[in-house]
Coordinates of C-alpha atoms in Angstrom, one line a residue:
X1090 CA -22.6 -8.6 -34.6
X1091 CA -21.4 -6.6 -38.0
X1092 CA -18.7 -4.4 -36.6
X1093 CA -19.5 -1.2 -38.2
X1094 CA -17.6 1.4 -36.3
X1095 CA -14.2 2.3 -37.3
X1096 CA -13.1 1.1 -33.4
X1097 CA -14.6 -1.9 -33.4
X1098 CA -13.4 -3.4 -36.8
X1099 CA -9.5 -1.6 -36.2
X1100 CA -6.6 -2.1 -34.4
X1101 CA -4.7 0.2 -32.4
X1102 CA -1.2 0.6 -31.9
X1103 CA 0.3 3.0 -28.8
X1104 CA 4.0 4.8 -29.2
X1105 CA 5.5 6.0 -26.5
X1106 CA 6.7 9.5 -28.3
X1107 CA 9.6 9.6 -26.0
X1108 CA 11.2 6.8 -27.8
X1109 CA 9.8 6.5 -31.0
X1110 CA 11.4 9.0 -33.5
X1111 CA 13.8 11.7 -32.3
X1112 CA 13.8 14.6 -35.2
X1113 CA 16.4 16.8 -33.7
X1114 CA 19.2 15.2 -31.8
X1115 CA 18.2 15.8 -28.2
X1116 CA 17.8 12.1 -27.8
X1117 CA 14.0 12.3 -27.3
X1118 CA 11.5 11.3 -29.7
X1119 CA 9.4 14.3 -31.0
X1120 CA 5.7 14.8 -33.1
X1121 CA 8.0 15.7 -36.2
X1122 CA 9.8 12.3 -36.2
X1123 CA 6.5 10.9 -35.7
X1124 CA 5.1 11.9 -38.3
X1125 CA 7.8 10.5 -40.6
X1126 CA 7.0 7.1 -39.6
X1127 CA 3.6 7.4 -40.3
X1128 CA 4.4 5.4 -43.8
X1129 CA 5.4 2.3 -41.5
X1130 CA 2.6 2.5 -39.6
X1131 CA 0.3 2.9 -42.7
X1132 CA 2.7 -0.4 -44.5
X1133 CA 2.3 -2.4 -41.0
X1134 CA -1.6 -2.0 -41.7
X1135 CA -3.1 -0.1 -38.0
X1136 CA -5.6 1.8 -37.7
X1137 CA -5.4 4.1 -35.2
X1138 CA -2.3 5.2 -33.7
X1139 CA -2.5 6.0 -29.4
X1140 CA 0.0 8.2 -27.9
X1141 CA 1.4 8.6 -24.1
X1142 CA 1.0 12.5 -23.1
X1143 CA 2.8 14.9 -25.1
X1144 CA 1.4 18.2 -23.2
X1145 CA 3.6 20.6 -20.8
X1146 CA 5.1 18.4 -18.1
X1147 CA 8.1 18.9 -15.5
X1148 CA 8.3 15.1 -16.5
X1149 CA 8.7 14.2 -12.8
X1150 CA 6.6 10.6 -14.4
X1151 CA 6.9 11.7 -18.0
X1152 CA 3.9 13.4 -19.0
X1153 CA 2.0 11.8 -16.2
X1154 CA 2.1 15.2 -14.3
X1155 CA 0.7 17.4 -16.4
X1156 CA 1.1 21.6 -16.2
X1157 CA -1.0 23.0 -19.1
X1158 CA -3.8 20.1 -20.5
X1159 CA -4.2 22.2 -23.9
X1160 CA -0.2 22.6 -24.6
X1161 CA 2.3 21.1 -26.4
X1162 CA 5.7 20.5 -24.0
X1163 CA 8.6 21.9 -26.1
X1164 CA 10.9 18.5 -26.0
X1165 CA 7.9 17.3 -28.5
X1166 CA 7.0 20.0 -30.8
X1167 CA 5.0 23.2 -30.9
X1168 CA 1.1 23.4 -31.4
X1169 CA 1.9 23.3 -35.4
X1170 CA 3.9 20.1 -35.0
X1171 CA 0.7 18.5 -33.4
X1172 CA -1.5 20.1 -36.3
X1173 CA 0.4 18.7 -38.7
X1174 CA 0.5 15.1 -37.1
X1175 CA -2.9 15.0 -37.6
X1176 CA -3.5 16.5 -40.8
X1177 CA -0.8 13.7 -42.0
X1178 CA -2.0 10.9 -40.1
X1179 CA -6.0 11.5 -41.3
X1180 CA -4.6 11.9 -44.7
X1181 CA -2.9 8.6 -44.5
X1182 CA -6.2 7.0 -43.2
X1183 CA -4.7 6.7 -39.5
X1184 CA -7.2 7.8 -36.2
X1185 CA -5.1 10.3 -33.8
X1186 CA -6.1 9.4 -29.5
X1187 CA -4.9 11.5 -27.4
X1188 CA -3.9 10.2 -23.7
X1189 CA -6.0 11.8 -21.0
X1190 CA -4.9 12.3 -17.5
X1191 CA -7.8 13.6 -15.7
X1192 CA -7.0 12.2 -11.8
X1193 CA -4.5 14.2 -10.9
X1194 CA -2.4 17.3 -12.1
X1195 CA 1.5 18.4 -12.3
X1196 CA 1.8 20.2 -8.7
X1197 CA 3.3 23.1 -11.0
X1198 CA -0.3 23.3 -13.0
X1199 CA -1.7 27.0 -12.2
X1200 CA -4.9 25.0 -10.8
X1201 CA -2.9 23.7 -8.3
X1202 CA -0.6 26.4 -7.8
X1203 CA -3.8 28.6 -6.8
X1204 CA -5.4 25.8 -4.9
X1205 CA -2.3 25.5 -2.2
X1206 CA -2.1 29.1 -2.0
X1207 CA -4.9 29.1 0.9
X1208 CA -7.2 27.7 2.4
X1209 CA -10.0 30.2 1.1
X1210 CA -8.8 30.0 -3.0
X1211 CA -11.8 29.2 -4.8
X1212 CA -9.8 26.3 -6.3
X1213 CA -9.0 24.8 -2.9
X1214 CA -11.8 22.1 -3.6
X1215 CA -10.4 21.2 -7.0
X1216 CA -8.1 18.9 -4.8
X1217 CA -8.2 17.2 -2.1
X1218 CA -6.8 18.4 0.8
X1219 CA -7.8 17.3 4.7
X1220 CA -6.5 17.9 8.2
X1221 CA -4.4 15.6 9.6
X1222 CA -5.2 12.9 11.9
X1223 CA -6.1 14.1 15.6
X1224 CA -2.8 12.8 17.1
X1225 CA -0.8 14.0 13.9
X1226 CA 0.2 12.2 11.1
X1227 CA -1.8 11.9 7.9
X1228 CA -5.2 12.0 7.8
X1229 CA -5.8 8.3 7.1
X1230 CA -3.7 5.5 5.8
X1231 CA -3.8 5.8 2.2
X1232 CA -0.8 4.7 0.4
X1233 CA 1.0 5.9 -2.7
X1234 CA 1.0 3.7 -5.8
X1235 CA 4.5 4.7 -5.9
X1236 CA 5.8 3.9 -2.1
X1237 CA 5.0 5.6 1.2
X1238 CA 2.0 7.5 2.6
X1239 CA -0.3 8.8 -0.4
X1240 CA -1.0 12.3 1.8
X1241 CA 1.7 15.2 1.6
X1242 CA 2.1 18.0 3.9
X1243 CA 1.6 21.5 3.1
X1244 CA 3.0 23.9 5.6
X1245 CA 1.7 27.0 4.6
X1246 CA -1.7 26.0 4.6
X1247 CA -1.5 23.6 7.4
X1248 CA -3.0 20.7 5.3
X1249 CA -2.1 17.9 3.4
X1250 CA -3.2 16.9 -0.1
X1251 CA -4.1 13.5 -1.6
X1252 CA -1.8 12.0 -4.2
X1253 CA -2.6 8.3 -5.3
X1254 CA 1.2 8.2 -7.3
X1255 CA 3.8 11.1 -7.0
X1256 CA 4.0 13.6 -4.2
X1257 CA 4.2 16.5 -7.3
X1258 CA 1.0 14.3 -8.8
X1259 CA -2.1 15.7 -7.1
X1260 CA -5.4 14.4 -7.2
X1261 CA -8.0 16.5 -8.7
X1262 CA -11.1 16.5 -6.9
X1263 CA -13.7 15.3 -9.2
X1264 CA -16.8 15.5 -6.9
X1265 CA -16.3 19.2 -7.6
X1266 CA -18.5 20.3 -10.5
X1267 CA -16.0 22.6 -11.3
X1268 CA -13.5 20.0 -12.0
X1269 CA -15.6 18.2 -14.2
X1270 CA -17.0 20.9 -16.1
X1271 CA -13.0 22.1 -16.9
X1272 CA -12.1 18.4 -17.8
X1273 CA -15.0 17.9 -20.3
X1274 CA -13.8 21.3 -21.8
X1275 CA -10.0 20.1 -22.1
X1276 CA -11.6 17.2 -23.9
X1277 CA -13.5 19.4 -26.2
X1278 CA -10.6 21.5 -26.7
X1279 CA -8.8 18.3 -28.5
X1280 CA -11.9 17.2 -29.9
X1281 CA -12.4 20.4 -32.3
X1282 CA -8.9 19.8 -32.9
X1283 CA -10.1 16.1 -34.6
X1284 CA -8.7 14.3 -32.1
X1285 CA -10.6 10.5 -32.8
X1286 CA -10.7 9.7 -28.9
X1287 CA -8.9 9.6 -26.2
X1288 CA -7.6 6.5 -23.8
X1289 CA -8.2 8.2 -20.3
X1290 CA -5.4 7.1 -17.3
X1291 CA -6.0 5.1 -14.1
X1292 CA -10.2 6.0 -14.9
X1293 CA -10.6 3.7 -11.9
X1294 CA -9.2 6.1 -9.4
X1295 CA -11.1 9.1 -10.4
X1296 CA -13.7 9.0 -7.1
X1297 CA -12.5 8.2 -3.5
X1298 CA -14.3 7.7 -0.3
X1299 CA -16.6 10.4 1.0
X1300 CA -15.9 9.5 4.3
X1301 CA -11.5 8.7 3.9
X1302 CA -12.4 5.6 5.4
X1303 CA -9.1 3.5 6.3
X1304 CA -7.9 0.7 3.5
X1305 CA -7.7 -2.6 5.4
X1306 CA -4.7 -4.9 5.5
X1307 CA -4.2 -7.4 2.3
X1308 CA -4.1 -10.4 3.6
X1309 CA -2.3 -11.8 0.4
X1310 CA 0.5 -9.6 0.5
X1311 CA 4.2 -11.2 0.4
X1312 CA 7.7 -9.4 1.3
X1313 CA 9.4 -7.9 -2.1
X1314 CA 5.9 -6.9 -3.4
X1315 CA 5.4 -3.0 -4.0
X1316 CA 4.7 -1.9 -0.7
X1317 CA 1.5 -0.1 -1.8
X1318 CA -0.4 -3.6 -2.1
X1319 CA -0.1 -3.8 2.0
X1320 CA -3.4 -2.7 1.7
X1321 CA -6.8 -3.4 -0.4
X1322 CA -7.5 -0.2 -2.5
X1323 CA -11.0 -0.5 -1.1
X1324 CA -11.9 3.4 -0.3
X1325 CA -9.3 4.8 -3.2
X1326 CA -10.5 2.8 -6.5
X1327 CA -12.9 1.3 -8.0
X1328 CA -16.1 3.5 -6.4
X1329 CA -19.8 3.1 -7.4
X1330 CA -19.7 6.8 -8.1
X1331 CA -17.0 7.0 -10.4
X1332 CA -19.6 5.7 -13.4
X1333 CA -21.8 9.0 -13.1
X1334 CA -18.2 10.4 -14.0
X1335 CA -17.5 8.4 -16.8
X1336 CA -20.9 9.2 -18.3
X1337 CA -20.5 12.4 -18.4
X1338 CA -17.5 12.0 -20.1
X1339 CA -18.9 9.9 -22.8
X1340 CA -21.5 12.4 -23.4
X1341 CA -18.8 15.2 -24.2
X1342 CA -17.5 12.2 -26.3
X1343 CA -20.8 11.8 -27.9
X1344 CA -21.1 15.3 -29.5
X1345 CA -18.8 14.2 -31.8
X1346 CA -19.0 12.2 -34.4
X1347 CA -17.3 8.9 -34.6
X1348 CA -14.7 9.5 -31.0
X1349 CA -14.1 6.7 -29.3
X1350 CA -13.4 6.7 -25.1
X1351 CA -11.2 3.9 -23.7
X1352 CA -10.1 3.7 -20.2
X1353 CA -7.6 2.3 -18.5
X1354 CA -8.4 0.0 -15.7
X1355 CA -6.4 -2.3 -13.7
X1356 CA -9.4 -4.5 -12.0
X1357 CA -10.6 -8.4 -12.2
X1358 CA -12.9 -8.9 -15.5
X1359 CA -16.0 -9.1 -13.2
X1360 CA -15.5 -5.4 -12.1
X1361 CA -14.0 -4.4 -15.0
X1362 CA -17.1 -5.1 -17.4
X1363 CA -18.7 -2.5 -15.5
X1364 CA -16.8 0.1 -16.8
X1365 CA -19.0 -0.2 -19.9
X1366 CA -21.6 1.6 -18.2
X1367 CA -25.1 1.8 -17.6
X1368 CA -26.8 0.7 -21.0
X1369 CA -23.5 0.7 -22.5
X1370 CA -23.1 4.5 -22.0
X1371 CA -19.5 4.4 -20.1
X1372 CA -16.5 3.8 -21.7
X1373 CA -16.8 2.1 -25.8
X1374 CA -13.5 0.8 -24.7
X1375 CA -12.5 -0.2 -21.2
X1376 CA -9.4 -1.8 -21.7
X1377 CA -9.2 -5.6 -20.8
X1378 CA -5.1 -6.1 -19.1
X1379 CA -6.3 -10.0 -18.5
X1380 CA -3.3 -11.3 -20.7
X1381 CA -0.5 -9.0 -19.5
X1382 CA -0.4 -10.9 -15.8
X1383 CA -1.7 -14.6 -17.3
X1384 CA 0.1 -17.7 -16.9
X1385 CA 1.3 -18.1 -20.4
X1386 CA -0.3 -21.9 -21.0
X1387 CA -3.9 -22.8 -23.2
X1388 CA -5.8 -23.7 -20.1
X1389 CA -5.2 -20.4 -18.1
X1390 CA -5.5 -18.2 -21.4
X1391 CA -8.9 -20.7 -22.2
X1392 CA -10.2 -20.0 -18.9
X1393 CA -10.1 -16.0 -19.4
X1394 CA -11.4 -15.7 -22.8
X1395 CA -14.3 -18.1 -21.4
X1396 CA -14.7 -15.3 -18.1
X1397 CA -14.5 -12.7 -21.0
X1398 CA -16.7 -13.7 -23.3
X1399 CA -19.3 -14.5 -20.4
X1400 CA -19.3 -11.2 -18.2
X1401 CA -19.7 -9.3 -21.0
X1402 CA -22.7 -7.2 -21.6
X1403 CA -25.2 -7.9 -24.3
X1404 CA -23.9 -5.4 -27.2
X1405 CA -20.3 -4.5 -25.5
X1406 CA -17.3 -4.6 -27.5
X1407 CA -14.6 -6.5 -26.6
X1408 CA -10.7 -5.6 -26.5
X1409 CA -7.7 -7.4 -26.0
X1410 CA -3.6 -5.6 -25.2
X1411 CA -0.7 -7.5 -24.7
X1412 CA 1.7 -5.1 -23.9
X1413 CA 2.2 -1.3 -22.6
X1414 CA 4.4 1.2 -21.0
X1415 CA 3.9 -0.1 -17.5
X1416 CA 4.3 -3.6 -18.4
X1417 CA 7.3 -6.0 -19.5
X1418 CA 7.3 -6.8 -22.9
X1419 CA 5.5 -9.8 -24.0
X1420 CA 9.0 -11.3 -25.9
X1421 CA 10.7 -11.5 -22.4
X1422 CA 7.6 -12.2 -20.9
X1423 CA 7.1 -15.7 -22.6
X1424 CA 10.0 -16.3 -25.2
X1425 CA 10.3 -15.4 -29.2
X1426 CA 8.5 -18.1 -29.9
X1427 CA 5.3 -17.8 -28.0
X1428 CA 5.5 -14.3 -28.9
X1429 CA 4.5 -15.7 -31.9
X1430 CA 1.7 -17.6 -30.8
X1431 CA 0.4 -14.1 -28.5
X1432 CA 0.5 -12.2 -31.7
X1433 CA -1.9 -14.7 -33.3
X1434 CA -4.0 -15.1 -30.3
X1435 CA -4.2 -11.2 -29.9
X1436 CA -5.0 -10.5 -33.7
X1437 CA -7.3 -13.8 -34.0
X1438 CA -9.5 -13.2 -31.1
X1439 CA -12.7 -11.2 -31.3
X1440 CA -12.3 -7.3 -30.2
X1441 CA -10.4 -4.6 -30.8
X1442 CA -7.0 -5.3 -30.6
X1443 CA -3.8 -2.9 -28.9
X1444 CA -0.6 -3.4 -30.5
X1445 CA 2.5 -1.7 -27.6
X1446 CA 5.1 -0.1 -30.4
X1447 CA 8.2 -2.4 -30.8
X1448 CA 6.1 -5.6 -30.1
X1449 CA 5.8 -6.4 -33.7
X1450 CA 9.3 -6.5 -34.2
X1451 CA 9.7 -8.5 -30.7
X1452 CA 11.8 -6.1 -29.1
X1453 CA 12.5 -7.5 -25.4
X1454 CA 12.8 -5.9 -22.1
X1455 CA 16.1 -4.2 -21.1
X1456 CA 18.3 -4.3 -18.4
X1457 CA 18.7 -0.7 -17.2
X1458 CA 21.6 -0.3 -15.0
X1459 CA 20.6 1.5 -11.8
X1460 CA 22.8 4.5 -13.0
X1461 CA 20.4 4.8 -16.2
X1462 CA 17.3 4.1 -14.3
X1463 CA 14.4 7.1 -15.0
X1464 CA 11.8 5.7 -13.7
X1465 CA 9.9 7.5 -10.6
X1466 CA 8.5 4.0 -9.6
X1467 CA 11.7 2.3 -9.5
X1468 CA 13.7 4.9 -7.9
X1469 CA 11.1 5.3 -4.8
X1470 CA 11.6 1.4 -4.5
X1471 CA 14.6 0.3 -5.9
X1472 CA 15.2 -3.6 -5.6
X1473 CA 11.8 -5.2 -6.4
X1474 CA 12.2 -5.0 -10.0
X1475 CA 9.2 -2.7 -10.7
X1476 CA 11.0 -0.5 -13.2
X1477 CA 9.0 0.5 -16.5
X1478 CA 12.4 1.7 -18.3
X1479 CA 13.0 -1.5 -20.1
X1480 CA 9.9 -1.4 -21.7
X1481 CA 10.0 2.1 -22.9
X1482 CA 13.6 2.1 -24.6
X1483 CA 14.0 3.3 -28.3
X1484 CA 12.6 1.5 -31.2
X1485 CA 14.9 -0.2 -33.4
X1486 CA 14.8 1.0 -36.9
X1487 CA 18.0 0.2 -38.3
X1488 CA 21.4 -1.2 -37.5
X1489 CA 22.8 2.3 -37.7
X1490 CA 23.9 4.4 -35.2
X1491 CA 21.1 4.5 -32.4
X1492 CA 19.2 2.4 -34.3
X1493 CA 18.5 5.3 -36.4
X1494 CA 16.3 6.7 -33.5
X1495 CA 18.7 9.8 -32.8
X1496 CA 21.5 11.2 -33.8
X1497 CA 21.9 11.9 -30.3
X1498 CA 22.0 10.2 -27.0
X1499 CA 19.3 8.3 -26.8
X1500 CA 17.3 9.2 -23.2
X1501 CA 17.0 5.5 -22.5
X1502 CA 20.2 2.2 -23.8
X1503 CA 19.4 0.8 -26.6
X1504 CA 18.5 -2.9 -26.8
X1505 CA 21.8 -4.5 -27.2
X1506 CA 20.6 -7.1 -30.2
X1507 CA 19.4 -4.0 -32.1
X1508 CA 22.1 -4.0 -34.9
X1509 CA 20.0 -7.4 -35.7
X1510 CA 16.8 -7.4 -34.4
X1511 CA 15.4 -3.9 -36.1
X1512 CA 12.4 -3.0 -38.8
X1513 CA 15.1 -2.9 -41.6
X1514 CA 16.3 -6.2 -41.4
X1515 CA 12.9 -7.8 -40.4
X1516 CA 11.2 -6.5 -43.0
X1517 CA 13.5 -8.2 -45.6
X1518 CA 13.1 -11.5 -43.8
X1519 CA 9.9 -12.9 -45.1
X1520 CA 10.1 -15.5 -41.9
X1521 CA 10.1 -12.3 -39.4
X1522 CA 7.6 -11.3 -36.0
X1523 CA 7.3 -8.2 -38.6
X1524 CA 6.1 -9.7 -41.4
X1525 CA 4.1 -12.4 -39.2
X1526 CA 2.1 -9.2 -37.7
X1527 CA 1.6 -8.0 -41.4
X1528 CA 0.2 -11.3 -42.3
X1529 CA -1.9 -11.5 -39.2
X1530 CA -3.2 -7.8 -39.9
X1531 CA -3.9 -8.5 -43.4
X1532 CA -6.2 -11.5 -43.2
X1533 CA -8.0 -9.4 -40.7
X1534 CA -8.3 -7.0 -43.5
X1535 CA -9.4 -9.8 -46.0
X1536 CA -11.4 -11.9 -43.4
X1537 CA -14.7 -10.3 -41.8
X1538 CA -15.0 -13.4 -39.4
X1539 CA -12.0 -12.5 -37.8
X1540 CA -13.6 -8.9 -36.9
X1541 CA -17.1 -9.7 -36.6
X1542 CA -17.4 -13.7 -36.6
X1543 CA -18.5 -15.3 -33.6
X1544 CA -16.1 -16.6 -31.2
X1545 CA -16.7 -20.4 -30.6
X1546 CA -14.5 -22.4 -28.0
X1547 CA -13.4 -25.8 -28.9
X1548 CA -12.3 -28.4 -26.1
X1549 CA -8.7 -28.9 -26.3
X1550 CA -6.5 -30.5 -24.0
X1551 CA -2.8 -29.8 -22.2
X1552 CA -1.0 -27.1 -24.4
X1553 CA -3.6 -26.7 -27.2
X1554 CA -6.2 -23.8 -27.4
X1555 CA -8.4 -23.9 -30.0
X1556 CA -11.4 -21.5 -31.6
X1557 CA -13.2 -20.7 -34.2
X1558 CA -14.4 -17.6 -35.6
X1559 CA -17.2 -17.9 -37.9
X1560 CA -18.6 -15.3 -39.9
X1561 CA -22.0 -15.8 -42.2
X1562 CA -20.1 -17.8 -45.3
X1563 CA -17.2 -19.3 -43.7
X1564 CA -14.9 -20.0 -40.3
X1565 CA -11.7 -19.2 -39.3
X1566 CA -10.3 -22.2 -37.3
X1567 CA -6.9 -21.3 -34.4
X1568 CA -4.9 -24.0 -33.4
X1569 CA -2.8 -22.2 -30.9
X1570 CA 0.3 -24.6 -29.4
X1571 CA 1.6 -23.3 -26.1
X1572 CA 4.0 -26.4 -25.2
X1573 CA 7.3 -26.8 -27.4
X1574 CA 6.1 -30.8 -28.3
X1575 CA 4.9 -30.9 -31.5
X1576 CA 1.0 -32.2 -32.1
X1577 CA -0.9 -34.5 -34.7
X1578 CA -4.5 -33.6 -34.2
X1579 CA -7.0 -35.7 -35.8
X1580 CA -11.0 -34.6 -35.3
X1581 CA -13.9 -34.6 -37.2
X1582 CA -15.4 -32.8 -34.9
X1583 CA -13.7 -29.7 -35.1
X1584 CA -14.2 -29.5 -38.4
X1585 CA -10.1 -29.9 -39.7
X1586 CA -10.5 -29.2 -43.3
X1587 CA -10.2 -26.4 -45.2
X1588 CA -7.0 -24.1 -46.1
X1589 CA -3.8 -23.3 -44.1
X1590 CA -4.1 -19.7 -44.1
X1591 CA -1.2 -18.7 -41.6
X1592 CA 1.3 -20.6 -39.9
X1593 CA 3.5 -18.1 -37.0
X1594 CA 6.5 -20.0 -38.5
X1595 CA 5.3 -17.9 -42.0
X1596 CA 5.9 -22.0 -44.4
X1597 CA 2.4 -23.5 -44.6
X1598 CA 0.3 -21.0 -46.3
X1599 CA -1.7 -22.8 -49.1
X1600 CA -1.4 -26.3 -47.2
X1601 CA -4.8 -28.3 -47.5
X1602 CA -5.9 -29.6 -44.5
X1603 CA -8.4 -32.8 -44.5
X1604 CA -8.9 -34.4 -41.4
X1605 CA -5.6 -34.3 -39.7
X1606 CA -3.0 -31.5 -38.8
X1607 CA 0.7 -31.7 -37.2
X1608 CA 1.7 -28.4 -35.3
X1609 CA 4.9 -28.2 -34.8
X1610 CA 6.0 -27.0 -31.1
X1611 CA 5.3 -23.3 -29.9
X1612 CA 3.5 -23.1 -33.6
X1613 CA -0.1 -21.5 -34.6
X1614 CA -2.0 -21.6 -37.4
X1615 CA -5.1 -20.3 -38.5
X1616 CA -7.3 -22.8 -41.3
X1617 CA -10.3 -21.3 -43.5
X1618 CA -12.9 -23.7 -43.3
X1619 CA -16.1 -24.1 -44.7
X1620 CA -19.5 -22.2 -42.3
X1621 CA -20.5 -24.7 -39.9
X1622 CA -23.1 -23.9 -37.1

């Protein structure tokens, strides 16, 4: 397949705008220092640029409760600071999505302000509020993502009201017309603004249960796991009728030109190709997690492309993301050195790929000390190491003060190798995880096989993993190494001739390969070879 839309052929990059670029010393990154790193973005080589919410939020989950859904909050700009980011990003070539939180609302938005006001409000129905159980309590035993029962208690009204993460995160009700009909004019609202997309949070949740049927025990479930995964998420997520709501979004999506929908789901790849929808007419873009939670060796990471490539429906596009805001970073997740290898894999496999911010530089996870933990998650459940702060702490620019983040206190520590490990110093090491991501997005640029070749599985055995992608006048062969023993690999089969183009230790390009290739340990390289097949 030629990719041919502007998703499908680029590669996205989220920032966390909390921790990206602070432009006015209140230690919080900001849309104007955003937009004066749009040059790196542009010089790293991404194509689209996705950020977490920036609208009017108490922050009780940082922009995850939202109060006003066509706002700017304050600590990130005004309305003219957002016009301008996207004036200055479309001028630089960049795509602008916008992070949609349409399953539940700040419990300070004037939606839900009116709907707990009484029962009789006409927005009581644009949440989801039930009596309590006939001996008291909650009304079943739905659990918060975040700890404890997912039902609060209102005592005015007598009722409680669903929340699958914060108590001051409720649900919207979205088999209320109403509630769509709003959302899909929010969307439109940012769409005449020339938004390109957006990437639409926890899409999987959106319906619930008709009937509040009680989740049933997981079976699976071991002491020091979030308590929420007690039980199977079988009446909250994942319903057959939350497709009819994901089509409707994609046709507010489709009145545009060129918009892309991506949502975020959390689900095994046999559910999750679903999400494409009914003759491909859900989500462009549901996003595939598979390699955040892998075990990092060639056989595990063989076996999910293989389940990928396989469950996916004819003409779907796939995607690949290695790291986010919720997730540890992929440098502490499998060492510098694999992170290496993952940025090859990631930028080498066919799909669009998502790039977390700070990856390409390999910052790592940090250690927040419980006295500088911010985190909602962590602080309902301290002690099971659930916290999201270390993977949402500044980026490293420089060895300066802050890393030249802030000229403040930054709202999250700092790494503590930044004075070393930052974009400055990278970029002057031609060796560097920075320029090892430019190189990687560059023969993407250069190489259509690499966007829309073919992906074609080669048997490997123990730590290699090995593919081609072949486009119509030549191949790009990976050799991925997962084990730290080095290789010789000698196949006429595989077709081992052609031209080194990349090795992650950034030595071999140019080498002529004929036959035979050493790989070094926890080494990839990527070899232009002649069309075969």
């Amino acid at each position: 397949m030629n990719a041919t839309l502007w998703w499908q052929g680029g590669i996205f990059y989220q920032v966390y705008p909390r921790s990206y670029q602070d432009s006015n010393a209140d230690g919080v990154g900001d849309l104007p220092g955003l937009i004066a790193r749009l040059p790196y973005l542009r010089q790293l080589g991404v194509d689209a640029v996705w950020l977490s919410p920036i609208f009017p939020s108490p922050m009780a989950d940082f922009g995850y409760d939202i109060s006003d859904y066509t706002g700017i909050d304050p600590v990130f700009g005004t309305m003219a600071d957002f016009d301008a980011l996207i004036t200055a990003a479309h001028a630089s070539g960049l795509k602008l999505i916008l992070d949609l939180v349409p399953n539940h609302t700040s419990d300070r938005h004037p939606w839900f302000l009116e709907s707990r006001s009484s029962r009789d409000n006409f927005r009581r129905d644009w949440y989801i509020w039930r009596d309590g159980a006939p001996d008291g309590g909650p009304p079943n035993n739905w659990l918060s993502e975040f700890g404890g029962s997912a039902w609060q208690h209102d005592a005015a009204t007598g009722q409680y009201y669903y929340h699958a993460f914060l108590s001051q995160q409720p649900d919207l009700n979205w088999r209320n017309p109403q509630v769509r009909h709003a959302m899909h004019d929010v969307m439109r609202f940012w769409l005449r603004r020339g938004v390109d997309g957006f990437r639409v949070d926890v899409i999987w949740h959106l319906i619930k249960d008709a009937q509040f049927r009680d989740n049933p025990a997981n079976p699976n479930h071991r002491p020091g796991h979030p308590p929420n995964e007690a039980l199977l998420p079988l009446h909250t997520t994942d319903q057959d009728e939350v497709h009819d709501v994901i089509a409707g979004m994609r046709r507010v999506i489709d009145e545009f030109d060129q918009r892309v929908l991506i949502g975020e789901i959390y689900l095994p790849i046999e559910r999750l190709v679903a999400y494409y929808g009914k003759n491909l007419l859900g989500a462009h873009l549901p996003f595939n997690f598979a390699l955040l939670s892998a075990p990092w060796n060639a056989r595990s990471i063989e076996s999910i492309i293989a389940e990928y490539e396989e469950a996916l429906p004819p003409g779907a596009w796939p995607n690949w993301v290695l790291g986010n805001h919720d997730r540890p970073r992929i440098a502490s997740r499998v060492g510098p050195e694999q992170a290496r290898v993952a940025a090859m894999l990631l930028l080498s496999l066919r799909g669009t790929p998502t790039l977390y911010y700070g990856d390409e530089i390999g910052m790592r996870q940090v250690a927040i000390a419980p006295g500088q933990v911010r985190d909602p998650f962590e602080k309902n459940v301290p002690g099971l190491g659930v916290g999201r702060d270390g993977c949402r702490t500044p980026m490293q620019w420089d060895a300066g003060p802050n890393a030249g983040f802030s000229n403040g206190v930054p709202w999250l520590p700092l790494a503590d190798d930044f004075a070393r490990e930052n974009v400055r110093n990278l970029d002057a090491d031609p060796a560097s995880i920075l320029n090892l991501y430019k190189a990687l997005i560059g023969l993407r640029r250069q190489h259509q096989a690499l966007i829309s070749g073919s992906y074609q599985p080669i048997a490997a055995k123990e730590d290699l993993l090995i593919y081609r992608r072949a486009g119509e006048s030549n191949s790009v062969l990976v050799v991925l190494n997962f084990g730290d023993d080095p290789v010789e690999l000698v196949s006429a089969e595989i077709g081992l001739k052609g031209e080194l183009l990349l090795s992650t230790v950034m030595d071999r390009t140019g080498e002529k390969i004929a036959g035979s290739l050493d790989l070094r340990g926890n080494e990839g390289v990527m070899i232009l070879t002649p069309r075969t097949g």
